[in-house]
Coordinates of C-alpha atoms in Angstrom, one line a residue:
M1 CA 0.0 0.0 0.0
A2 CA 2.9 2.4 0.9
S3 CA 4.5 1.6 -2.5
A4 CA 1.3 2.5 -4.4
T5 CA 0.9 5.7 -2.5
G6 CA 4.5 6.7 -3.2
T7 CA 4.0 6.0 -6.9
R8 CA 0.9 8.1 -7.1
N9 CA 2.6 11.0 -5.3
S10 CA 5.5 10.7 -7.7
A11 CA 3.2 10.7 -10.7
V12 CA 1.4 13.8 -9.4
S13 CA 4.7 15.6 -8.8
T14 CA 5.9 14.7 -12.3
L15 CA 2.7 15.9 -13.7
G16 CA 3.1 19.2 -11.9
R17 CA 6.7 19.6 -13.1
G18 CA 5.5 18.8 -16.7
R19 CA 2.8 21.4 -16.4
T20 CA 5.1 24.2 -15.2
R21 CA 7.9 23.4 -17.8
R22 CA 5.6 23.7 -20.9
R23 CA 7.5 25.8 -23.4
V24 CA 4.5 27.1 -25.4
S25 CA 1.4 28.1 -23.6
P26 CA -1.8 26.6 -25.1
L27 CA -3.6 29.8 -24.2
T28 CA -1.0 31.7 -26.3
L29 CA -1.6 29.4 -29.2
R30 CA -5.4 29.9 -28.9
I31 CA -5.1 33.7 -28.8
L32 CA -2.7 33.6 -31.8
A33 CA -5.0 31.3 -33.7
V34 CA -8.1 33.4 -33.1
N35 CA -6.5 36.7 -34.1
V36 CA -4.7 35.3 -37.2
L37 CA -7.9 33.4 -38.3
A38 CA -9.9 36.6 -38.4
L39 CA -7.2 38.3 -40.4
V40 CA -6.9 35.3 -42.8
L41 CA -10.6 35.2 -43.4
L42 CA -10.6 39.0 -44.2
M43 CA -7.6 38.6 -46.5
A44 CA -9.3 35.7 -48.3
G45 CA -12.4 37.8 -48.9
L46 CA -10.4 40.6 -50.2
L47 CA -8.3 38.4 -52.5
Y48 CA -11.5 37.0 -54.1
L49 CA -12.0 40.2 -56.2
G50 CA -14.8 38.6 -58.2
R51 CA -16.8 41.7 -58.7
Y52 CA -13.7 43.8 -59.4
Q53 CA -12.7 41.3 -62.1
D54 CA -16.2 41.5 -63.6
R55 CA -16.0 45.3 -63.8
L56 CA -12.6 45.1 -65.4
I57 CA -13.9 42.6 -68.0
Q58 CA -17.0 44.8 -68.7
A59 CA -14.9 47.9 -69.2
E60 CA -12.5 46.0 -71.4
T61 CA -15.3 44.5 -73.4
E62 CA -17.0 47.9 -73.9
A63 CA -13.7 49.4 -75.1
L64 CA -13.2 46.5 -77.4
E65 CA -16.7 46.8 -78.8
T66 CA -16.2 50.6 -79.4
E67 CA -12.9 49.8 -81.2
A68 CA -14.7 47.1 -83.3
R69 CA -17.4 49.5 -84.3
I70 CA -14.8 52.0 -85.5
F71 CA -13.1 49.3 -87.5
A72 CA -16.4 48.2 -89.0
S73 CA -17.3 51.7 -90.0
A74 CA -13.9 52.3 -91.6
L75 CA -14.1 49.0 -93.5
G76 CA -17.7 49.7 -94.6
E77 CA -16.6 53.0 -96.1
G78 CA -13.1 52.3 -97.5
A79 CA -12.9 48.5 -98.2
V80 CA -16.0 48.0 -100.3
N81 CA -16.3 47.4 -104.1
R82 CA -19.3 48.8 -105.9
I83 CA -20.7 46.4 -108.4
L84 CA -23.2 47.3 -111.1
T85 CA -25.8 44.7 -112.1
A86 CA -27.4 44.5 -115.6
P87 CA -31.2 44.1 -116.1
S88 CA -32.2 40.5 -116.0
P89 CA -34.2 38.7 -118.9
T90 CA -37.0 38.3 -116.4
G91 CA -37.6 42.0 -116.3
D92 CA -35.7 43.0 -113.2
E93 CA -34.1 46.4 -113.5
G94 CA -30.4 46.6 -113.1
G95 CA -28.7 48.3 -110.1
E96 CA -25.7 48.2 -107.9
R97 CA -24.6 46.2 -104.9
F98 CA -21.6 46.3 -102.6
E99 CA -19.2 43.7 -101.4
L100 CA -16.0 43.7 -99.3
A101 CA -12.8 44.0 -101.1
P102 CA -10.0 41.8 -99.5
E103 CA -7.2 43.7 -101.3
L104 CA -8.4 46.9 -99.7
A105 CA -9.3 45.5 -96.3
R106 CA -6.0 43.8 -95.6
P107 CA -3.8 46.9 -95.5
M108 CA -6.5 48.9 -93.7
I109 CA -6.9 46.2 -91.0
R110 CA -3.1 46.0 -90.6
R111 CA -2.9 49.8 -90.1
L112 CA -5.9 49.9 -87.7
A113 CA -4.5 47.0 -85.6
E114 CA -1.0 48.3 -85.4
A115 CA -1.8 50.7 -82.6
T116 CA -3.3 48.0 -80.4
A117 CA -2.5 44.5 -79.3
T118 CA -5.8 43.4 -80.7
R119 CA -6.1 40.6 -83.3
T120 CA -8.5 41.7 -86.0
R121 CA -10.2 39.4 -88.6
L122 CA -12.6 40.2 -91.3
Y123 CA -15.3 37.8 -92.6
D124 CA -17.5 38.1 -95.6
I125 CA -21.3 37.5 -95.7
D126 CA -20.8 33.8 -96.1
G127 CA -18.6 33.5 -93.1
R128 CA -15.3 33.1 -95.0
M129 CA -12.3 34.8 -93.4
L130 CA -11.0 37.5 -95.8
S131 CA -8.3 39.1 -93.7
D132 CA -6.3 38.5 -90.4
S133 CA -4.1 41.2 -88.8
R134 CA -1.6 38.4 -87.8
V135 CA -1.3 37.0 -91.3
L136 CA 0.7 38.9 -93.9
V137 CA 0.1 38.0 -97.6
G138 CA 2.7 38.8 -100.1
S139 CA 4.2 37.7 -103.4
Q140 CA 6.3 35.1 -101.5
G141 CA 3.4 33.6 -99.7
R142 CA 1.7 34.0 -96.3
I143 CA 3.5 34.9 -93.0
E144 CA 1.7 34.2 -89.7
I145 CA 2.6 36.3 -86.7
R146 CA 2.5 34.6 -83.3
E147 CA 3.2 36.0 -79.8
L148 CA 6.0 34.2 -78.0
P149 CA 5.6 33.6 -74.2
S150 CA 7.6 36.0 -72.1
P151 CA 10.6 34.4 -70.5
P152 CA 10.6 33.9 -66.7
A153 CA 11.9 36.9 -64.9
G154 CA 13.3 37.5 -61.5
D155 CA 15.0 35.4 -58.9
P156 CA 13.9 31.8 -58.0
L157 CA 11.8 33.0 -55.1
S158 CA 9.9 35.5 -57.3
R159 CA 9.3 32.8 -59.9
A160 CA 8.1 30.4 -57.2
I161 CA 5.7 33.1 -55.9
N162 CA 4.4 33.8 -59.4
D163 CA 4.0 30.1 -60.1
L164 CA 2.0 29.7 -56.9
Y165 CA -0.1 32.7 -57.7
T166 CA -0.8 31.3 -61.3
R167 CA -2.0 28.1 -59.8
L168 CA -4.4 29.9 -57.6
I169 CA -6.0 32.4 -60.0
D170 CA -8.3 29.8 -61.4
V171 CA -9.6 29.3 -57.9
V172 CA -9.9 32.9 -56.6
P173 CA -12.1 33.9 -58.4
S174 CA -13.0 30.7 -60.2
R175 CA -12.9 30.6 -64.0
E176 CA -14.2 27.1 -64.4
G177 CA -17.6 28.4 -65.5
L178 CA -16.1 30.2 -68.6
P179 CA -16.4 28.6 -72.0
V180 CA -13.2 27.2 -73.4
Y181 CA -12.0 28.9 -76.6
R182 CA -10.7 26.6 -79.4
E183 CA -10.3 27.6 -83.0
Q184 CA -11.6 24.9 -85.4
P185 CA -10.8 25.5 -89.1
G186 CA -14.0 25.6 -91.1
E187 CA -16.3 26.2 -88.1
P188 CA -17.7 29.7 -87.8
N189 CA -17.2 31.6 -84.6
P190 CA -20.5 32.0 -82.6
D191 CA -19.9 35.7 -82.3
V192 CA -19.3 36.0 -86.0
E193 CA -22.5 34.2 -86.8
R194 CA -24.5 36.7 -84.6
A195 CA -22.7 39.6 -86.2
L196 CA -23.5 38.4 -89.7
G197 CA -27.1 38.4 -88.5
G198 CA -26.9 42.1 -87.9
E199 CA -26.1 42.4 -84.1
A200 CA -23.0 42.9 -82.1
A201 CA -21.8 40.0 -79.9
A202 CA -19.2 39.7 -77.2
T203 CA -17.9 36.7 -75.2
V204 CA -15.4 36.0 -72.4
W205 CA -13.4 32.8 -73.0
R206 CA -11.0 30.7 -71.0
V207 CA -7.9 29.5 -72.9
D208 CA -4.8 27.5 -71.8
G209 CA -1.8 29.6 -71.5
A210 CA 1.8 28.7 -72.4
G211 CA 2.3 26.8 -69.2
G212 CA -1.2 25.3 -69.2
D213 CA -2.5 27.9 -66.8
P214 CA -5.9 29.4 -67.4
E215 CA -6.1 32.8 -69.1
L216 CA -8.9 35.1 -70.2
L217 CA -9.7 35.9 -73.8
L218 CA -12.2 38.5 -75.0
T219 CA -13.9 38.4 -78.4
V220 CA -16.2 41.0 -80.0
A221 CA -17.9 40.7 -83.4
V222 CA -19.6 43.7 -85.1
P223 CA -21.3 43.6 -88.5
V224 CA -19.7 45.6 -91.3
Q225 CA -22.6 47.5 -93.0
R226 CA -23.1 49.8 -96.0
Y227 CA -26.3 51.7 -96.0
R228 CA -27.6 49.2 -93.3
E229 CA -26.7 46.3 -95.6
V230 CA -24.6 43.7 -93.8
L231 CA -21.5 43.0 -95.9
G232 CA -19.6 40.9 -93.4
A233 CA -18.3 40.9 -89.9
V234 CA -15.2 42.1 -88.1
L235 CA -13.9 40.0 -85.1
L236 CA -11.6 41.6 -82.5
T237 CA -9.8 39.3 -80.1
R238 CA -7.8 40.5 -77.1
G239 CA -6.2 38.6 -74.3
G240 CA -7.0 39.2 -70.7
G241 CA -3.4 40.0 -69.7
E242 CA -4.2 43.6 -68.7
I243 CA -7.1 42.3 -66.5
D244 CA -4.9 39.7 -64.9
R245 CA -2.1 42.2 -64.3
A246 CA -4.5 44.7 -62.7
I247 CA -6.0 42.0 -60.5
R248 CA -2.5 40.7 -59.7
S249 CA -1.3 44.2 -58.8
V250 CA -4.3 44.7 -56.4
R251 CA -3.8 41.2 -54.9
F252 CA -0.1 41.8 -54.3
D253 CA -0.9 45.1 -52.6
I254 CA -3.4 43.3 -50.4
L255 CA -0.8 40.6 -49.6
R256 CA 1.7 43.3 -48.7
V257 CA -0.8 44.9 -46.3
F258 CA -1.7 41.4 -45.1
A259 CA 2.0 40.6 -44.3
V260 CA 2.4 43.8 -42.3
A261 CA -1.0 43.3 -40.6
L262 CA 0.0 39.6 -39.9
L263 CA 3.3 40.7 -38.2
V264 CA 1.5 43.3 -36.1
T265 CA -1.2 40.8 -35.2
V266 CA 1.3 38.1 -34.2
A267 CA 3.2 40.7 -32.1
L268 CA 0.1 42.0 -30.4
S269 CA -1.1 38.4 -29.9
F270 CA 2.1 37.5 -28.1
Y271 CA 1.9 40.7 -26.1
L272 CA -1.7 40.0 -25.2
A273 CA -0.8 36.4 -24.4
G274 CA 2.0 37.6 -22.3
T275 CA -0.3 39.9 -20.3
I276 CA -2.7 37.0 -19.7
A277 CA -1.0 33.6 -20.0
R278 CA 2.3 34.5 -18.3
P279 CA 0.6 35.9 -15.1
I280 CA -1.8 33.0 -15.0
R281 CA 1.2 30.6 -15.4
R282 CA 3.0 32.4 -12.5
L283 CA -0.1 32.0 -10.4
A284 CA -0.4 28.4 -11.3
Q285 CA 3.2 27.7 -10.5
A286 CA 2.9 29.5 -7.2
A287 CA -0.2 27.5 -6.3
D288 CA 1.7 24.3 -7.3
R289 CA 4.7 25.3 -5.1
L290 CA 2.3 26.1 -2.3
R291 CA 0.6 22.7 -2.7
T292 CA 3.9 20.7 -2.7
S293 CA 5.9 22.8 -0.2
H294 CA 6.1 21.9 3.5
G295 CA 6.3 25.4 4.9
R296 CA 4.9 28.9 4.3
H297 CA 7.8 30.3 2.3
A298 CA 5.9 30.0 -1.0
E299 CA 3.4 32.7 -1.6
I300 CA 1.0 33.9 -4.4
P301 CA 2.5 36.8 -6.5
D302 CA 0.8 40.1 -5.8
L303 CA -0.7 41.3 -9.2
T304 CA -3.4 43.5 -7.7
R305 CA -1.8 46.6 -9.2
R306 CA -2.9 45.5 -12.7
G307 CA -6.4 46.6 -11.9
D308 CA -8.0 43.9 -14.1
E309 CA -9.5 40.4 -13.7
I310 CA -6.0 38.8 -13.3
G311 CA -5.2 41.2 -10.6
E312 CA -8.5 40.3 -8.9
L313 CA -7.7 36.6 -9.3
S314 CA -4.3 37.2 -7.7
G315 CA -5.9 39.1 -4.8
V316 CA -8.5 36.4 -4.3
L317 CA -5.9 33.6 -4.4
R318 CA -3.8 35.5 -1.8
E319 CA -6.9 36.0 0.4
M320 CA -7.8 32.3 -0.1
T321 CA -4.3 31.3 0.9
D322 CA -4.3 33.5 4.0
A323 CA -7.8 32.0 4.9
L324 CA -6.5 28.5 4.4
W325 CA -3.5 29.2 6.6
T326 CA -5.7 30.8 9.2
R327 CA -8.1 27.8 9.0
M328 CA -5.1 25.4 9.4
D329 CA -3.8 27.4 12.4
A330 CA -7.3 27.3 13.9
I331 CA -7.5 23.6 13.4
E332 CA -4.1 23.1 15.0
R333 CA -5.1 25.3 18.0
F334 CA -8.5 23.5 18.2
A335 CA -6.8 20.1 18.2
A336 CA -4.4 21.3 20.9
D337 CA -7.2 22.8 22.9
V338 CA -9.3 19.7 22.6
A339 CA -6.4 17.5 23.7
H340 CA -5.8 19.7 26.7
E341 CA -9.4 19.9 27.7
I342 CA -10.0 16.1 27.3
K343 CA -6.7 15.3 29.2
N344 CA -7.8 17.1 32.4
P345 CA -10.9 14.9 33.0
L346 CA -9.1 11.8 31.8
T347 CA -6.3 12.5 34.3
S348 CA -8.8 12.9 37.1
L349 CA -10.7 9.8 36.0
R350 CA -7.5 7.8 35.9
S351 CA -6.4 8.9 39.4
A352 CA -9.9 8.0 40.7
V353 CA -9.9 4.6 39.1
E354 CA -6.4 3.8 40.3
T355 CA -7.3 4.9 43.8
V356 CA -10.7 3.2 44.2
G357 CA -9.2 -0.2 44.2
R358 CA -7.0 0.6 47.2
V359 CA -9.7 2.3 49.3
S360 CA -11.6 0.1 51.8
D361 CA -13.7 2.7 53.4
P362 CA -17.2 2.7 51.8
R363 CA -17.7 6.4 52.2
H364 CA -14.4 7.2 50.5
R365 CA -15.2 4.7 47.7
D366 CA -18.6 6.3 47.1
R367 CA -17.0 9.6 46.9
L368 CA -14.5 8.4 44.3
M369 CA -17.3 6.8 42.3
A370 CA -19.1 10.1 42.4
I371 CA -15.9 11.8 41.0
I372 CA -15.7 9.1 38.3
A373 CA -19.3 9.7 37.3
D374 CA -18.8 13.5 37.2
D375 CA -15.7 13.1 35.0
V376 CA -17.5 10.7 32.7
Q377 CA -20.4 13.2 32.4
R378 CA -18.0 16.0 31.9
L379 CA -16.2 14.1 29.1
D380 CA -19.5 13.3 27.5
R381 CA -20.6 16.9 27.6
L382 CA -17.2 18.1 26.3
I383 CA -17.2 15.6 23.4
S384 CA -20.8 16.6 22.5
D385 CA -19.9 20.3 22.5
I386 CA -16.7 19.7 20.4
S387 CA -18.7 17.6 17.9
N388 CA -21.3 20.4 17.5
A389 CA -18.6 23.1 17.2
S390 CA -16.7 21.1 14.5
R391 CA -19.9 20.5 12.5
L392 CA -21.0 24.2 12.7
D393 CA -18.6 25.6 10.2
A394 CA -19.5 23.0 7.5
E395 CA -23.2 23.6 8.1
L396 CA -22.8 27.4 7.9
S397 CA -21.0 27.0 4.5
R398 CA -23.6 24.7 2.9
A399 CA -26.9 26.0 4.1
E400 CA -28.8 28.7 2.2
P401 CA -29.9 31.8 4.2
E402 CA -33.5 32.7 4.7
P403 CA -35.4 35.7 6.3
V404 CA -35.4 35.6 10.1
D405 CA -37.4 38.0 12.2
I406 CA -35.1 38.9 15.2
G407 CA -37.9 40.4 17.2
L408 CA -40.1 37.3 17.0
L409 CA -37.1 35.1 17.7
L410 CA -36.1 37.0 20.9
T411 CA -39.7 37.0 22.1
M412 CA -40.0 33.2 21.5
L413 CA -36.8 32.5 23.4
A414 CA -37.9 34.7 26.4
E415 CA -41.3 33.1 26.6
L416 CA -39.6 29.6 26.4
R417 CA -37.2 30.5 29.3
Q418 CA -40.1 31.8 31.4
T419 CA -42.1 28.7 30.8
V420 CA -39.2 26.5 31.8
A421 CA -38.5 28.6 34.9
E422 CA -42.1 28.3 36.0
T423 CA -42.2 24.5 35.4
V424 CA -38.9 23.4 36.8
D425 CA -37.8 26.1 39.3
E426 CA -41.0 26.3 41.4
P427 CA -40.2 27.3 44.9
V428 CA -40.3 24.4 47.3
S429 CA -39.9 24.3 51.0
A430 CA -37.9 21.8 53.0
G431 CA -40.4 19.2 54.1
G432 CA -43.2 21.4 52.9
T433 CA -42.8 23.9 55.8
G434 CA -39.5 25.6 55.2
E435 CA -38.6 28.9 53.5
A436 CA -39.2 29.1 49.8
A437 CA -36.2 28.9 47.5
A438 CA -34.9 32.0 45.8
A439 CA -36.6 33.0 42.5
P440 CA -34.6 32.4 39.3
P441 CA -33.5 35.3 37.0
R442 CA -36.2 36.7 34.7
V443 CA -35.8 37.3 30.9
V444 CA -37.5 40.3 29.4
V445 CA -37.6 41.5 25.8
D446 CA -37.5 45.1 24.6
V447 CA -38.4 45.3 20.9
P448 CA -40.1 48.3 19.1
A449 CA -43.7 47.5 18.6
G450 CA -44.8 46.9 15.0
E451 CA -41.2 47.1 13.6
R452 CA -39.9 44.1 11.6
L453 CA -36.2 43.4 12.2
V454 CA -35.6 40.8 9.5
V455 CA -32.1 39.5 8.7
P456 CA -30.9 36.9 6.2
G457 CA -29.5 33.8 8.0
L458 CA -30.1 30.4 9.4
E459 CA -32.9 30.4 11.9
G460 CA -31.6 27.3 13.8
R461 CA -28.1 28.8 14.2
L462 CA -29.3 32.3 15.1
T463 CA -31.5 30.6 17.8
Q464 CA -28.4 28.8 19.1
L465 CA -26.5 32.1 19.1
F466 CA -29.0 33.9 21.4
Q467 CA -29.6 30.8 23.5
N468 CA -25.9 30.7 24.3
L469 CA -25.9 34.4 25.2
I470 CA -29.0 34.0 27.3
D471 CA -27.6 30.9 29.1
N472 CA -24.4 32.8 29.8
A473 CA -26.3 35.8 31.2
L474 CA -28.5 33.6 33.3
S475 CA -25.5 31.8 34.7
F476 CA -24.0 35.0 36.0
S477 CA -27.2 36.8 37.1
P478 CA -28.1 36.6 40.8
P479 CA -31.3 34.9 42.0
G480 CA -34.2 37.2 41.2
G481 CA -32.1 39.2 38.8
L482 CA -33.0 40.4 35.3
V483 CA -31.7 39.5 31.9
R484 CA -32.8 42.1 29.3
L485 CA -32.9 41.4 25.5
T486 CA -33.0 44.7 23.6
A487 CA -33.2 45.0 19.8
R488 CA -33.0 48.2 17.8
R489 CA -32.5 49.2 14.1
S490 CA -29.2 51.0 13.4
G491 CA -29.0 52.1 9.8
R492 CA -29.0 49.0 7.7
S493 CA -28.3 46.8 10.6
V494 CA -30.0 45.5 13.7
T495 CA -28.3 45.7 17.1
V496 CA -29.2 43.2 19.8
V497 CA -27.9 43.7 23.4
V498 CA -28.1 40.9 26.0
S499 CA -27.7 42.5 29.4
D500 CA -27.3 40.7 32.8
Q501 CA -26.8 41.9 36.4
G502 CA -23.8 39.7 37.1
P503 CA -20.3 40.6 38.4
G504 CA -19.2 41.7 34.9
I505 CA -16.2 40.7 32.8
P506 CA -12.7 40.7 34.3
E507 CA -10.7 43.7 33.3
G508 CA -8.8 43.0 30.0
K509 CA -10.8 39.8 29.2
E510 CA -13.4 41.4 27.0
E511 CA -12.0 39.6 23.9
A512 CA -10.5 36.5 25.5
I513 CA -13.9 35.3 26.7
F514 CA -14.8 34.5 23.1
D515 CA -11.8 32.1 22.8
R516 CA -12.3 28.3 22.8
F517 CA -12.5 26.6 26.2
Y518 CA -12.1 29.9 28.0
T519 CA -13.9 29.6 31.3
E520 CA -14.4 32.3 33.9
R521 CA -17.2 31.1 36.2
P522 CA -19.0 32.7 39.2
A523 CA -17.6 31.8 42.6
G524 CA -19.2 28.7 44.1
E525 CA -20.2 27.1 40.8
K526 CA -19.4 23.5 40.4
F527 CA -16.2 22.9 38.3
G528 CA -16.7 21.3 34.9
T529 CA -20.3 22.4 34.4
H530 CA -19.4 24.4 31.2
S531 CA -17.1 23.4 28.4
G532 CA -16.1 27.0 27.4
L533 CA -17.3 26.7 23.9
G534 CA -20.6 28.7 24.1
L535 CA -19.2 32.2 23.4
S536 CA -16.8 30.8 20.9
I537 CA -19.7 29.3 19.0
V538 CA -21.5 32.7 19.3
K539 CA -18.6 34.5 17.6
Q540 CA -18.4 31.8 14.9
I541 CA -22.1 32.1 14.0
V542 CA -22.0 35.9 14.0
G543 CA -19.0 35.9 11.7
A544 CA -20.8 33.5 9.3
H545 CA -23.7 36.0 9.1
N546 CA -21.4 38.9 8.3
G547 CA -22.0 40.5 11.7
S548 CA -20.0 41.5 14.8
V549 CA -20.1 40.8 18.5
F550 CA -18.4 42.3 21.5
A551 CA -18.8 42.4 25.2
Q552 CA -18.4 45.3 27.7
N553 CA -19.1 46.1 31.4
R554 CA -22.1 48.3 32.3
K555 CA -21.2 50.8 35.0
I556 CA -23.3 53.1 37.1
S557 CA -22.6 56.7 38.2
D558 CA -20.2 55.7 41.0
G559 CA -18.1 53.7 38.6
S560 CA -19.1 50.3 40.0
I561 CA -20.0 47.4 37.6
D562 CA -23.7 46.8 37.3
G563 CA -23.4 43.8 34.9
A564 CA -22.2 42.9 31.4
D565 CA -23.6 43.7 27.9
F566 CA -23.1 41.5 24.9
V567 CA -23.8 43.5 21.7
V568 CA -24.5 41.6 18.5
T569 CA -24.9 43.5 15.2
L570 CA -26.4 41.8 12.1
P571 CA -27.1 43.2 8.6
L572 CA -30.8 43.6 7.8
L573 CA -32.4 42.0 4.7

């Protein structure tokens, strides 16, 4: 069993050491994660830029459409052949008609497209391509112009960042929903078909770039007309490089701001964690040292100057530690006092038991047996009072307070004492003819009529409090004396004074009488009748009800003592 206990203690100690040696605080990680997560979510929302891309595409498309209309107007005026038609044998009159002239359109398209990076193609009314700005036709044949991909620029880190960005642009914002642009020889472009029908058409496409990465492509087709007659269509095609560069520039600006904000957030998070996690860790380590130490050298750090919740926690822990040490000291003193008080009757009992066997005189033996009976009764009473006192603190901490009317309580106790006195302490005469015995002290109550003095508390324990004070006053009052219970309102409290007509309190003992096992009894009273716990229990009950109690002598005009007053103050409900 001892080995198992040692192992368990060792495990607990190891756990405590592991807890205090943790390098990174989980609270610090949580604070950092929460702050960075909010920043990341904000950055992700800004990087999406979906509506910003849509506005750029719309502006670029409108500009491309305007450019296409200019091209179409120029071609309709300067690249058209006028053809005269003769009358037909069926009687139709001759006239004229117009058609696009490829030999005039090619140089015009090349000159118009030189100023832009736009590919321009011209189609006749049948959908056949007549001219392409990227195809040069000469006496030696056709020359097709193609754009070469730009070589990778920058250092390896920059290229890695650009590559990562290129892989993400199809996701933020997504381009999966865009149609894929593929040129099929012999198949008319959908925009061209609509333009040949007399209306302008524009489409945003997705094409695979040089590295297989998705890129944007804008196409606009506008009909070429002459006097509202559709002669063909001009198709302008422009890559989305400008749009991608604008979005990339905005995103990089956001990322730069995000990097700065991230550094600031991390620094502030560690600062915040330091002001929260580090003091809490210090408090936890101090509490662990306090738990494992065998003396009072370990103490809780004083952080009350912070003025925040951690400062309040530090103050509460310090107060709790002081209360625990006070409670432990009280327990030690209580144990010592109990041992001392129990040892006295046990010593007397042992002496009487050892002596009774050697005494042959019946009268001496009866006297020793009476001493043994008194000591046993004293032990029983002492153990009962000690048991009640030890349970009192636990009961006061568990029970819920309820309204208690002090005036009614004092009146009930006074009436109970009067009834007991009339029943038990009736005057009797020796043999029925002698002088009557002295009358016992009377208990009277002085409470304002019609005033409710209600306090929050435990009725049973408040009853015990005033019963102990009344019993103490009765034990010191002379026969026929008076014990007065006075209750008055004092601001937000009620003050109860229990007065007797006894010899008063010895000088300098006004506070000591509330200590455990303190006894200062009237002359002639039988020894061992009281355990000395009554007034100590009174002080304990009053403290649990957030009240106060003190004792003082009551003096008359000539300076002599007329009795003692016990003053109890309790907060009103």
